[in-house]
Amino acid sequence: MKTIIAANWKTYKTWDQAKTSTRELINLLPQDTFTEKEVILFPSPVLLKIVAETVQNSQITCGAQNFYPVTEGAFTGETGTTQLHDLGCTHVLIGHSERRHILHESEELITQKLHFALQEGLTPVLCIGETLAERKQGLVEAILAGQLESALAQNKNVTDIIVAYEPVWAIGTGEVAGPEEITAAHACIRQWLKNHLPTGENIPVLYGGSVKPKNCSQILSLDNMNGVLVGGASLEAEIFSKIVLA
Ligand code: PGA
């Protein structure tokens, strides 16, 4: 399985910055990087076209941070999957903590999005993770299992999916989860996937939350670790390339 290094650019960058940054990244990554690594960029929707065009002749792919589970229709302000395909997206982020907690996206909508993405041939990156309060109450395993169960209950014959463990308290805070905490969470996720999905053993599980060049090698060496989802440290091509090449 290739190690997946994904960049979540959130609501940052202008058109020119996205173009420059993507070009820089392509130039910083030697061709043989891609024999072991898969690199996916998740820019804001207004930047998808320029990023997809720029990565066209490279091995980098791009995905959407959000979409509405329809191909097209009357849904003001939303993006449908026909548009995502047209823009060159192959992946979609689903259930990111900022969408769960700031945009109040429900488990029901997350489930709908997940199955719609699969139906439309887009690979979902399902983000799950506990809040600090939940961790303090000893609920980590229950929260992770509950979020997986809720998103996947409808159809467990899912194979083309990526899971990202992103503890809410470690996102954008500079507070990275420790190796024991990450290892325990990943073991719990792997066990759940193995118990419930036919190919649960082979589903990539990523870690996200304050991943930086200085901590990424240790994180990537942990058990059941198939890659990282990077926010802040993915914005500058040079810094992000260090994580890709770690
Ligand atoms: P961060 O964000 O690396 O800035 O913590 C991670 C994410 O939101 O996926």
Coordinates of C-alpha atoms and ligand atoms in Angstrom, one line a residue:
M1 CA 0.0 0.0 0.0
K2 CA 1.4 3.4 -0.9
T3 CA 1.7 6.0 1.9
I4 CA -0.8 8.8 1.3
I5 CA 0.2 12.4 2.0
A6 CA -2.8 14.6 1.7
A7 CA -2.9 18.4 1.9
N8 CA -6.0 20.3 3.2
W9 CA -5.6 23.9 2.1
K10 CA -8.9 24.9 3.8
T11 CA -10.0 28.4 3.0
Y12 CA -6.6 29.7 2.1
K13 CA -4.8 30.9 -1.1
T14 CA -5.8 32.9 -4.1
W15 CA -5.7 31.6 -7.7
D16 CA -2.2 32.8 -8.3
Q17 CA -0.9 31.5 -5.0
A18 CA -2.5 28.1 -5.7
K19 CA -0.9 27.9 -9.1
T20 CA 2.6 28.9 -7.9
S21 CA 2.4 26.6 -4.9
T22 CA 1.3 23.6 -6.9
R23 CA 4.1 24.3 -9.5
E24 CA 6.7 24.6 -6.8
L25 CA 5.5 21.3 -5.2
I26 CA 5.7 19.5 -8.5
N27 CA 9.3 20.7 -8.9
L28 CA 10.3 19.8 -5.4
L29 CA 9.2 16.1 -5.7
P30 CA 11.4 13.8 -7.7
Q31 CA 9.6 11.4 -10.0
D32 CA 10.5 8.3 -7.9
T33 CA 8.6 9.8 -4.9
F34 CA 5.5 8.4 -6.4
T35 CA 6.6 4.8 -6.3
E36 CA 5.9 4.8 -2.6
K37 CA 3.8 7.8 -2.0
E38 CA 0.5 9.1 -3.2
V39 CA 0.0 12.9 -3.0
I40 CA -3.5 14.4 -2.9
L41 CA -4.2 18.1 -2.7
F42 CA -7.5 19.4 -1.3
P43 CA -7.8 23.1 -2.3
S44 CA -10.8 25.3 -1.8
P45 CA -13.5 24.7 -4.5
V46 CA -12.7 27.9 -6.3
L47 CA -9.1 26.7 -6.8
L48 CA -9.9 23.2 -8.0
K49 CA -9.7 24.1 -11.7
I50 CA -6.2 25.7 -11.5
V51 CA -4.8 23.0 -9.2
A52 CA -6.2 20.2 -11.4
E53 CA -4.8 21.9 -14.5
T54 CA -1.4 22.4 -12.9
V55 CA -1.1 18.8 -11.7
Q56 CA -2.3 17.3 -15.0
N57 CA 1.0 16.0 -16.2
S58 CA 2.3 15.0 -12.8
Q59 CA 1.3 12.2 -10.5
I60 CA -0.4 14.4 -7.9
T61 CA -4.1 14.2 -7.8
C62 CA -6.7 16.5 -6.3
G63 CA -9.9 16.3 -4.4
A64 CA -12.7 18.5 -3.0
Q65 CA -13.0 19.6 0.6
N66 CA -16.8 19.5 0.4
F67 CA -19.7 18.8 -1.9
Y68 CA -23.4 18.2 -1.7
P69 CA -24.6 14.6 -2.4
V70 CA -26.3 15.3 -5.7
T71 CA -25.0 15.2 -9.3
E72 CA -26.6 18.6 -10.0
G73 CA -29.7 20.5 -9.1
A74 CA -31.2 23.5 -7.3
F75 CA -29.0 23.7 -4.3
T76 CA -27.8 27.3 -4.0
G77 CA -24.1 27.6 -3.0
E78 CA -23.4 23.9 -3.2
T79 CA -21.2 21.9 -5.6
G80 CA -22.4 18.7 -7.2
T81 CA -20.5 15.6 -8.2
T82 CA -20.8 16.3 -12.0
Q83 CA -19.0 19.5 -11.3
L84 CA -16.3 17.8 -9.3
H85 CA -15.7 15.2 -12.1
D86 CA -15.6 18.1 -14.6
L87 CA -12.9 19.8 -12.5
G88 CA -10.8 16.7 -12.3
C89 CA -11.4 15.6 -8.7
T90 CA -10.8 12.0 -7.7
H91 CA -11.3 12.3 -3.9
V92 CA -13.5 14.1 -1.5
L93 CA -13.1 14.9 2.2
I94 CA -16.1 13.9 4.3
G95 CA -16.8 14.5 8.0
H96 CA -13.8 16.9 8.6
S97 CA -14.1 18.2 12.2
E98 CA -14.5 21.8 10.9
R99 CA -17.5 20.7 9.0
R100 CA -18.9 18.7 11.9
H101 CA -18.3 21.3 14.5
I102 CA -18.4 24.7 12.8
L103 CA -20.8 24.0 10.0
H104 CA -22.8 21.6 12.1
E105 CA -22.9 18.8 9.5
S106 CA -24.9 15.9 10.8
E107 CA -24.0 12.2 10.9
E108 CA -26.9 11.7 8.5
L109 CA -25.5 14.1 5.9
I110 CA -22.0 12.6 6.4
T111 CA -23.4 9.1 5.7
Q112 CA -25.3 10.4 2.6
K113 CA -22.2 12.1 1.3
L114 CA -20.1 9.0 1.8
H115 CA -22.3 6.6 -0.1
F116 CA -23.1 9.2 -2.8
A117 CA -19.4 9.8 -3.4
L118 CA -18.8 6.0 -3.7
Q119 CA -21.7 5.7 -6.1
E120 CA -20.3 8.5 -8.2
G121 CA -16.8 7.1 -8.3
L122 CA -15.1 9.6 -6.0
T123 CA -12.9 8.2 -3.2
P124 CA -14.1 9.5 0.2
V125 CA -11.6 10.4 2.9
L126 CA -13.8 9.9 6.0
C127 CA -12.5 12.0 8.9
I128 CA -13.3 10.9 12.4
G129 CA -12.0 11.9 15.8
E130 CA -12.9 12.8 19.4
T131 CA -13.0 16.2 21.1
L132 CA -10.9 16.9 24.1
A133 CA -13.9 16.6 26.4
E134 CA -14.7 13.1 25.0
R135 CA -11.1 12.0 25.4
K136 CA -11.1 13.2 29.1
Q137 CA -14.2 11.1 29.6
G138 CA -12.5 8.0 28.2
L139 CA -14.7 7.9 25.2
V140 CA -12.2 7.7 22.4
E141 CA -12.9 4.2 21.3
A142 CA -16.6 4.6 21.6
I143 CA -16.6 7.8 19.5
L144 CA -14.4 6.4 16.8
A145 CA -16.5 3.2 16.5
G146 CA -19.7 5.2 16.6
Q147 CA -18.6 7.6 13.8
L148 CA -17.5 4.6 11.7
E149 CA -20.7 2.7 12.4
S150 CA -22.9 5.6 11.6
A151 CA -21.1 6.5 8.3
L152 CA -20.8 2.9 7.1
A153 CA -23.9 1.2 8.6
Q154 CA -25.9 1.6 5.4
N155 CA -23.6 -0.5 3.3
K156 CA -20.6 -2.3 4.6
N157 CA -19.5 -3.6 1.2
V158 CA -17.3 -0.6 0.8
T159 CA -13.7 -1.0 -0.5
D160 CA -12.6 2.3 -2.0
I161 CA -12.4 4.5 1.0
I162 CA -9.7 6.2 3.1
V163 CA -10.2 6.9 6.9
A164 CA -8.4 9.8 8.6
Y165 CA -8.1 9.8 12.4
E166 CA -8.1 13.5 13.3
P167 CA -8.5 14.2 17.0
V168 CA -10.4 17.5 17.1
W169 CA -8.2 19.0 19.8
A170 CA -5.1 18.5 17.6
I171 CA -6.3 20.2 14.5
G172 CA -4.8 23.6 13.9
T173 CA -3.7 23.9 17.5
G174 CA -0.1 22.9 17.3
E175 CA -1.0 20.2 19.8
V176 CA 0.0 16.9 18.2
A177 CA -1.4 13.6 19.6
G178 CA 1.4 11.6 21.2
P179 CA 2.6 8.3 19.7
E180 CA 0.7 6.2 22.2
E181 CA -2.5 8.1 21.7
I182 CA -2.3 7.8 17.9
T183 CA -1.3 4.1 18.0
A184 CA -4.2 3.2 20.3
A185 CA -6.7 5.1 18.1
H186 CA -5.4 3.5 14.9
A187 CA -5.5 0.1 16.4
C188 CA -9.1 0.6 17.4
I189 CA -10.0 1.9 13.8
R190 CA -8.1 -1.0 12.2
Q191 CA -9.9 -3.5 14.4
W192 CA -13.3 -2.0 13.6
L193 CA -12.6 -2.0 9.9
K194 CA -11.4 -5.6 10.0
N195 CA -14.4 -6.7 11.9
H196 CA -17.0 -4.9 9.7
L197 CA -15.7 -4.5 6.2
P198 CA -14.7 -7.3 3.8
T199 CA -11.4 -5.6 2.9
G200 CA -11.0 -3.8 6.2
E201 CA -7.3 -4.9 6.4
N202 CA -6.5 -2.9 3.3
I203 CA -8.3 0.4 3.9
P204 CA -5.7 3.2 4.4
V205 CA -5.9 4.9 7.8
L206 CA -4.3 8.3 8.0
Y207 CA -3.5 10.6 10.9
G208 CA -4.2 14.4 10.8
G209 CA -3.7 17.1 13.4
S210 CA -0.7 19.4 13.6
V211 CA 1.5 17.2 11.4
K212 CA 4.8 19.1 10.6
P213 CA 8.1 18.2 9.0
K214 CA 9.6 17.7 12.5
N215 CA 7.0 15.2 13.7
C216 CA 6.0 13.4 10.5
S217 CA 8.7 10.7 10.4
Q218 CA 7.7 9.5 13.8
I219 CA 4.0 9.6 13.1
L220 CA 4.5 7.7 9.8
S221 CA 6.5 5.0 11.5
L222 CA 3.6 4.1 13.9
D223 CA 1.6 0.8 13.5
N224 CA -1.4 0.8 11.3
M225 CA -0.3 4.1 9.8
N226 CA -0.9 4.6 6.1
G227 CA -0.3 8.3 5.7
V228 CA -1.1 11.8 6.9
L229 CA -3.6 14.6 6.3
V230 CA -1.9 17.9 6.7
G231 CA -3.5 21.3 7.1
G232 CA -1.3 24.3 8.1
A233 CA 2.0 22.7 7.1
S234 CA 0.7 22.0 3.6
L235 CA 0.3 25.6 2.6
E236 CA 3.9 26.2 1.7
A237 CA 5.2 23.9 -1.0
E238 CA 8.7 23.7 0.5
I239 CA 7.4 22.7 4.0
F240 CA 4.9 20.2 2.6
S241 CA 7.5 18.6 0.3
K242 CA 9.5 17.8 3.4
I243 CA 6.6 15.8 4.8
V244 CA 6.0 14.1 1.4
L245 CA 9.7 13.1 1.2
A246 CA 10.0 12.1 4.9
Ligands
PGA1 P1 -3.6 21.0 10.8 O1 -5.0 20.5 10.1 O2 -2.5 20.1 10.2 O3 -3.5 22.4 10.5 O4 -3.8 20.6 12.3 C1 -5.3 19.2 9.8 C2 -6.6 19.1 9.1 O5 -7.5 19.9 9.3 O6 -6.9 18.1 8.4

